Short mmCIF file of N, CA and C in Angstrom, two decimals:
data_model
loop_
_atom_site.label_atom_id
_atom_site.label_comp_id
_atom_site.label_asym_id
_atom_site.label_seq_id
_atom_site.Cartn_x
_atom_site.Cartn_y
_atom_site.Cartn_z
N MET A 1 120.57 105.26 110.30
CA MET A 1 120.12 105.33 111.71
C MET A 1 118.75 104.44 111.82
N ALA A 2 118.95 103.65 112.79
CA ALA A 2 117.68 102.67 113.20
C ALA A 2 116.94 103.88 114.08
N VAL A 3 115.39 103.56 113.75
CA VAL A 3 114.44 104.26 114.70
C VAL A 3 113.90 103.14 115.39
N GLY A 4 113.62 103.37 116.78
CA GLY A 4 113.12 102.21 117.50
C GLY A 4 111.48 102.41 117.31
N PRO A 5 110.67 101.42 117.83
CA PRO A 5 109.03 101.54 117.64
C PRO A 5 108.53 102.70 118.31
N ARG A 6 109.06 103.12 119.34
CA ARG A 6 108.41 104.28 120.19
C ARG A 6 108.69 105.56 119.38
N ALA A 7 109.76 105.74 118.80
CA ALA A 7 110.20 107.05 118.15
C ALA A 7 109.43 106.78 116.63
N LEU A 8 109.36 105.92 116.19
CA LEU A 8 108.37 105.63 114.71
C LEU A 8 107.35 106.05 115.13
N GLY A 9 106.67 105.52 116.26
CA GLY A 9 105.23 105.94 116.62
C GLY A 9 104.97 107.38 116.82
N VAL A 10 105.95 107.99 117.48
CA VAL A 10 106.00 109.46 117.66
C VAL A 10 105.98 110.34 116.11
N LEU A 11 106.93 109.83 115.22
CA LEU A 11 107.10 110.47 114.06
C LEU A 11 105.80 110.32 113.31
N VAL A 12 105.17 109.03 113.23
CA VAL A 12 104.03 108.78 112.62
C VAL A 12 102.90 109.59 112.96
N GLY A 13 102.76 109.72 114.38
CA GLY A 13 101.74 110.51 114.99
C GLY A 13 101.70 112.05 114.60
N LEU A 14 103.18 112.64 114.48
CA LEU A 14 103.25 113.89 114.03
C LEU A 14 102.97 114.17 112.74
N LEU A 15 103.29 113.13 111.90
CA LEU A 15 102.82 113.41 110.40
C LEU A 15 101.45 113.34 110.23
N ILE A 16 100.67 112.53 110.94
CA ILE A 16 99.26 112.49 110.86
C ILE A 16 98.74 113.72 111.42
N ALA A 17 99.22 114.13 112.55
CA ALA A 17 98.62 115.30 113.25
C ALA A 17 98.80 116.74 112.46
N THR A 18 99.83 116.63 111.62
CA THR A 18 100.15 117.73 110.83
C THR A 18 99.95 117.70 109.39
N ALA A 19 99.12 116.53 109.03
CA ALA A 19 98.91 116.54 107.57
C ALA A 19 97.65 117.42 107.20
N THR A 20 97.83 117.77 106.06
CA THR A 20 96.89 118.90 105.14
C THR A 20 96.31 118.04 104.30
N LEU A 21 95.07 117.85 104.40
CA LEU A 21 94.22 116.90 103.40
C LEU A 21 93.38 117.96 102.64
N ALA A 22 93.08 117.33 101.48
CA ALA A 22 91.96 118.17 100.54
C ALA A 22 90.61 118.35 101.31
N ASP A 23 90.00 119.21 100.93
CA ASP A 23 88.56 119.15 101.40
C ASP A 23 87.82 118.00 101.34
N GLY A 24 87.23 117.53 102.56
CA GLY A 24 86.64 116.23 102.65
C GLY A 24 87.62 115.07 102.75
N GLY A 25 88.91 115.17 102.77
CA GLY A 25 89.98 114.21 102.94
C GLY A 25 89.91 113.82 104.31
N PHE A 26 90.26 112.47 104.56
CA PHE A 26 90.28 112.04 105.96
C PHE A 26 91.33 110.76 106.07
N SER A 27 92.05 110.58 106.93
CA SER A 27 92.98 109.56 106.96
C SER A 27 92.85 108.76 108.42
N GLY A 28 93.60 107.63 108.25
CA GLY A 28 93.60 106.71 109.48
C GLY A 28 94.78 105.96 109.53
N CYS A 29 95.32 105.58 110.63
CA CYS A 29 96.56 104.68 110.58
C CYS A 29 96.50 103.79 111.72
N ALA A 30 97.04 102.56 111.44
CA ALA A 30 97.07 101.66 112.43
C ALA A 30 98.74 101.07 112.21
N LEU A 31 99.59 101.20 113.08
CA LEU A 31 100.93 100.76 112.97
C LEU A 31 101.50 99.95 114.17
N GLN A 32 101.59 98.57 113.85
CA GLN A 32 102.02 97.74 114.80
C GLN A 32 103.14 96.87 114.53
N MET A 33 104.07 96.61 115.42
CA MET A 33 105.19 95.88 115.05
C MET A 33 104.71 94.35 114.99
N ALA A 34 105.56 93.42 114.00
CA ALA A 34 105.09 92.20 113.91
C ALA A 34 105.10 91.50 115.01
N ASP A 35 106.12 91.56 116.22
CA ASP A 35 106.25 90.83 117.23
C ASP A 35 105.48 91.49 118.57
N ALA A 36 104.69 92.43 118.15
CA ALA A 36 103.90 93.22 119.41
C ALA A 36 102.47 92.77 119.37
N SER A 37 101.66 92.82 120.64
CA SER A 37 100.52 92.52 120.69
C SER A 37 99.50 93.86 120.69
N GLU A 38 99.99 95.01 120.89
CA GLU A 38 99.42 96.28 120.80
C GLU A 38 99.90 97.17 119.64
N PRO A 39 99.14 98.12 119.03
CA PRO A 39 99.83 98.94 118.06
C PRO A 39 100.38 99.97 118.67
N ILE A 40 101.53 100.61 117.85
CA ILE A 40 102.26 101.80 118.53
C ILE A 40 101.62 103.12 118.03
N VAL A 41 100.81 102.97 116.84
CA VAL A 41 100.05 104.13 116.58
C VAL A 41 98.74 103.63 116.02
N LEU A 42 97.71 104.23 116.69
CA LEU A 42 96.06 104.07 116.10
C LEU A 42 95.31 105.28 116.43
N GLU A 43 95.27 105.75 115.04
CA GLU A 43 94.60 106.99 114.86
C GLU A 43 93.27 106.80 113.96
N ASP A 44 92.23 107.01 114.62
CA ASP A 44 90.85 106.78 114.03
C ASP A 44 90.76 105.28 113.96
N GLY A 45 90.98 104.51 114.88
CA GLY A 45 91.08 103.22 114.73
C GLY A 45 89.83 102.49 114.60
N THR A 46 88.61 103.09 114.90
CA THR A 46 87.20 102.70 114.82
C THR A 46 86.79 103.30 113.47
N ALA A 47 87.46 104.20 112.74
CA ALA A 47 86.78 104.63 111.58
C ALA A 47 86.64 103.60 110.63
N ARG A 48 85.61 103.74 109.61
CA ARG A 48 85.40 102.76 108.68
C ARG A 48 85.71 103.43 107.21
N PHE A 49 86.90 102.72 106.54
CA PHE A 49 87.28 103.40 105.25
C PHE A 49 87.04 102.38 104.12
N VAL A 50 87.27 102.86 102.96
CA VAL A 50 87.06 101.86 101.82
C VAL A 50 88.58 101.29 101.97
N PRO A 51 88.78 100.08 101.70
CA PRO A 51 89.96 99.40 101.95
C PRO A 51 90.88 99.94 100.85
N ALA A 52 92.03 100.20 101.09
CA ALA A 52 93.14 100.77 100.20
C ALA A 52 93.30 99.66 99.00
N SER A 53 93.13 98.42 99.26
CA SER A 53 93.32 97.59 97.94
C SER A 53 92.21 97.89 97.03
N VAL A 54 90.95 98.12 97.48
CA VAL A 54 89.95 98.38 96.43
C VAL A 54 90.19 99.55 95.67
N THR A 55 90.61 100.59 96.49
CA THR A 55 91.01 102.06 95.91
C THR A 55 91.87 101.78 94.98
N LYS A 56 93.17 101.01 95.32
CA LYS A 56 94.19 100.78 94.28
C LYS A 56 93.68 100.36 93.06
N LEU A 57 92.72 99.30 92.94
CA LEU A 57 92.30 98.63 92.01
C LEU A 57 91.61 99.74 90.99
N ILE A 58 90.76 100.52 91.73
CA ILE A 58 90.11 101.46 90.90
C ILE A 58 91.04 102.51 90.29
N VAL A 59 91.92 102.97 90.88
CA VAL A 59 92.92 103.88 90.41
C VAL A 59 93.72 103.34 89.18
N THR A 60 94.14 102.04 89.41
CA THR A 60 95.02 101.37 88.50
C THR A 60 94.29 101.13 87.29
N ILE A 61 93.07 100.76 87.26
CA ILE A 61 92.28 100.60 86.21
C ILE A 61 92.14 101.94 85.28
N ALA A 62 91.82 102.92 86.08
CA ALA A 62 91.60 104.39 85.48
C ALA A 62 93.03 104.83 85.03
N ALA A 63 94.14 104.43 85.52
CA ALA A 63 95.52 104.87 85.05
C ALA A 63 95.67 104.01 83.75
N LEU A 64 95.58 102.82 83.77
CA LEU A 64 95.70 102.02 82.62
C LEU A 64 94.92 102.47 81.42
N GLU A 65 93.62 102.98 81.66
CA GLU A 65 92.65 103.33 80.71
C GLU A 65 93.17 104.51 80.20
N ARG A 66 93.59 105.58 80.99
CA ARG A 66 93.91 106.86 80.56
C ARG A 66 95.33 107.06 79.97
N LEU A 67 96.48 106.16 80.63
CA LEU A 67 97.81 106.29 80.38
C LEU A 67 98.42 105.18 79.42
N GLY A 68 97.67 104.13 79.36
CA GLY A 68 98.09 102.87 78.69
C GLY A 68 99.08 102.06 79.53
N PRO A 69 99.26 100.63 79.02
CA PRO A 69 99.89 99.79 79.63
C PRO A 69 101.46 99.98 79.78
N GLU A 70 101.95 100.77 78.66
CA GLU A 70 103.41 101.11 78.55
C GLU A 70 104.04 102.24 79.43
N HIS A 71 103.01 103.00 80.09
CA HIS A 71 103.33 104.12 80.67
C HIS A 71 104.08 103.77 82.06
N ARG A 72 105.12 104.46 82.27
CA ARG A 72 105.80 104.09 83.44
C ARG A 72 106.09 105.38 84.26
N VAL A 73 105.67 105.31 85.65
CA VAL A 73 106.03 106.40 86.66
C VAL A 73 107.29 106.68 87.15
N ILE A 74 107.56 107.86 87.32
CA ILE A 74 109.12 108.22 87.76
C ILE A 74 108.99 108.67 89.22
N THR A 75 109.92 108.07 90.08
CA THR A 75 110.00 108.75 91.47
C THR A 75 111.49 109.00 91.50
N GLU A 76 111.69 110.35 91.63
CA GLU A 76 113.12 110.82 91.76
C GLU A 76 113.46 111.26 93.27
N ALA A 77 114.73 110.67 93.39
CA ALA A 77 115.34 110.92 94.76
C ALA A 77 116.76 111.69 94.55
N ARG A 78 116.70 112.92 95.19
CA ARG A 78 118.12 113.83 94.91
C ARG A 78 118.39 114.30 96.19
N THR A 79 119.64 114.52 96.38
CA THR A 79 120.31 115.23 97.45
C THR A 79 121.60 116.03 97.10
N ASP A 80 122.03 116.88 97.86
CA ASP A 80 123.32 117.69 97.61
C ASP A 80 124.06 117.33 98.85
N ALA A 81 123.76 116.31 99.62
CA ALA A 81 124.43 116.12 101.02
C ALA A 81 125.48 114.84 100.52
N ALA A 82 126.28 114.83 101.58
CA ALA A 82 127.24 113.56 101.55
C ALA A 82 126.85 112.41 102.17
N LEU A 83 127.10 111.33 101.65
CA LEU A 83 126.82 110.05 102.35
C LEU A 83 128.20 109.52 103.13
N GLU A 84 128.16 109.45 104.37
CA GLU A 84 129.32 109.13 105.16
C GLU A 84 128.97 108.13 106.01
N GLN A 85 129.61 106.79 105.86
CA GLN A 85 129.53 105.68 106.49
C GLN A 85 128.09 105.24 106.54
N GLY A 86 127.40 105.28 105.50
CA GLY A 86 125.90 104.84 105.31
C GLY A 86 124.87 105.91 105.70
N VAL A 87 125.38 107.15 106.34
CA VAL A 87 124.46 108.07 106.82
C VAL A 87 124.51 109.36 105.88
N LEU A 88 123.30 109.76 105.60
CA LEU A 88 123.13 110.97 104.69
C LEU A 88 123.24 112.09 105.75
N SER A 89 124.05 112.97 105.60
CA SER A 89 124.34 114.13 106.26
C SER A 89 123.52 115.33 105.66
N GLY A 90 122.21 115.41 105.60
CA GLY A 90 121.56 116.58 104.85
C GLY A 90 120.25 116.04 104.40
N ASP A 91 119.64 116.86 103.41
CA ASP A 91 118.31 116.69 102.75
C ASP A 91 118.16 115.64 101.96
N LEU A 92 117.24 114.83 101.86
CA LEU A 92 116.91 113.85 100.84
C LEU A 92 115.33 114.29 100.09
N VAL A 93 115.40 114.64 99.10
CA VAL A 93 114.12 115.18 98.43
C VAL A 93 113.62 113.93 97.46
N ILE A 94 112.46 113.56 97.81
CA ILE A 94 111.76 112.34 97.08
C ILE A 94 110.61 113.07 96.45
N ARG A 95 110.60 113.02 95.18
CA ARG A 95 109.49 113.57 94.47
C ARG A 95 108.71 112.42 93.50
N GLY A 96 107.78 112.14 94.20
CA GLY A 96 106.76 111.01 93.38
C GLY A 96 106.11 111.57 92.40
N GLY A 97 106.12 110.76 91.18
CA GLY A 97 105.40 111.27 90.09
C GLY A 97 104.29 110.31 89.34
N GLY A 98 103.89 109.45 90.40
CA GLY A 98 103.00 108.49 89.79
C GLY A 98 101.73 108.43 90.63
N ASP A 99 101.20 109.26 91.47
CA ASP A 99 100.14 109.35 92.16
C ASP A 99 98.90 109.72 91.30
N PRO A 100 98.13 108.80 90.49
CA PRO A 100 97.24 109.51 89.78
C PRO A 100 96.10 110.22 90.44
N THR A 101 95.92 110.12 91.74
CA THR A 101 94.72 110.61 92.49
C THR A 101 95.18 112.13 92.84
N TRP A 102 96.31 112.61 92.83
CA TRP A 102 96.84 113.81 93.11
C TRP A 102 96.42 114.80 92.05
N SER A 103 95.91 115.86 92.25
CA SER A 103 95.44 116.89 91.26
C SER A 103 96.09 118.24 91.72
N ARG A 104 96.35 119.17 90.64
CA ARG A 104 96.80 120.39 91.12
C ARG A 104 95.64 121.31 91.82
N ARG A 105 94.47 120.71 91.70
CA ARG A 105 93.35 121.36 92.49
C ARG A 105 93.70 121.35 93.84
N TYR A 106 94.17 120.29 94.44
CA TYR A 106 94.24 120.14 95.82
C TYR A 106 95.84 120.23 96.17
N VAL A 107 96.94 119.68 95.30
CA VAL A 107 98.19 119.82 95.67
C VAL A 107 99.00 120.76 94.93
N PRO A 108 99.26 121.67 95.57
CA PRO A 108 100.20 122.79 94.81
C PRO A 108 101.47 122.24 94.13
N ALA A 109 101.80 122.97 92.96
CA ALA A 109 102.89 122.28 92.19
C ALA A 109 104.07 122.49 92.95
N PRO A 110 105.04 121.38 93.08
CA PRO A 110 106.17 121.26 93.84
C PRO A 110 107.27 122.41 93.34
N GLU A 111 108.02 122.56 94.36
CA GLU A 111 109.32 123.46 94.03
C GLU A 111 110.05 122.61 93.11
N PRO A 112 110.82 123.30 92.18
CA PRO A 112 111.78 122.59 91.37
C PRO A 112 112.73 121.86 92.29
N LEU A 113 113.15 120.85 91.77
CA LEU A 113 114.30 120.14 92.62
C LEU A 113 115.65 120.57 92.30
N PRO A 114 116.58 120.40 93.23
CA PRO A 114 117.90 120.83 93.20
C PRO A 114 118.55 120.13 91.93
N PRO A 115 119.60 120.45 91.32
CA PRO A 115 120.12 119.59 90.19
C PRO A 115 120.76 118.33 90.82
N ALA A 116 120.66 117.27 90.24
CA ALA A 116 121.24 116.04 90.63
C ALA A 116 122.64 116.25 90.64
#
């Protein structure tokens, strides 16, 4: 199912508004269609953040040092729903296993995934 820019903006806005961040955490978002002159989502557009690319470099260096270059992260996607004409009729559970900045101190342990 395709989602238009307006609906996408509403969905992203809801995600931002309902996000639970760790103590001291903050977020911002600018979402703009490539052919548009104005963003469809602009949350904390004047806030100054450490660029994500810089943060990714620091996290990557730390992960390489701690885990080694042979380590691979696994992201699982599971469902017990049927795929009918390219549409998933039910829940899709995505469990990322590779964000080294997450910690059990801030993010509770996930519920077990349903069997594949």
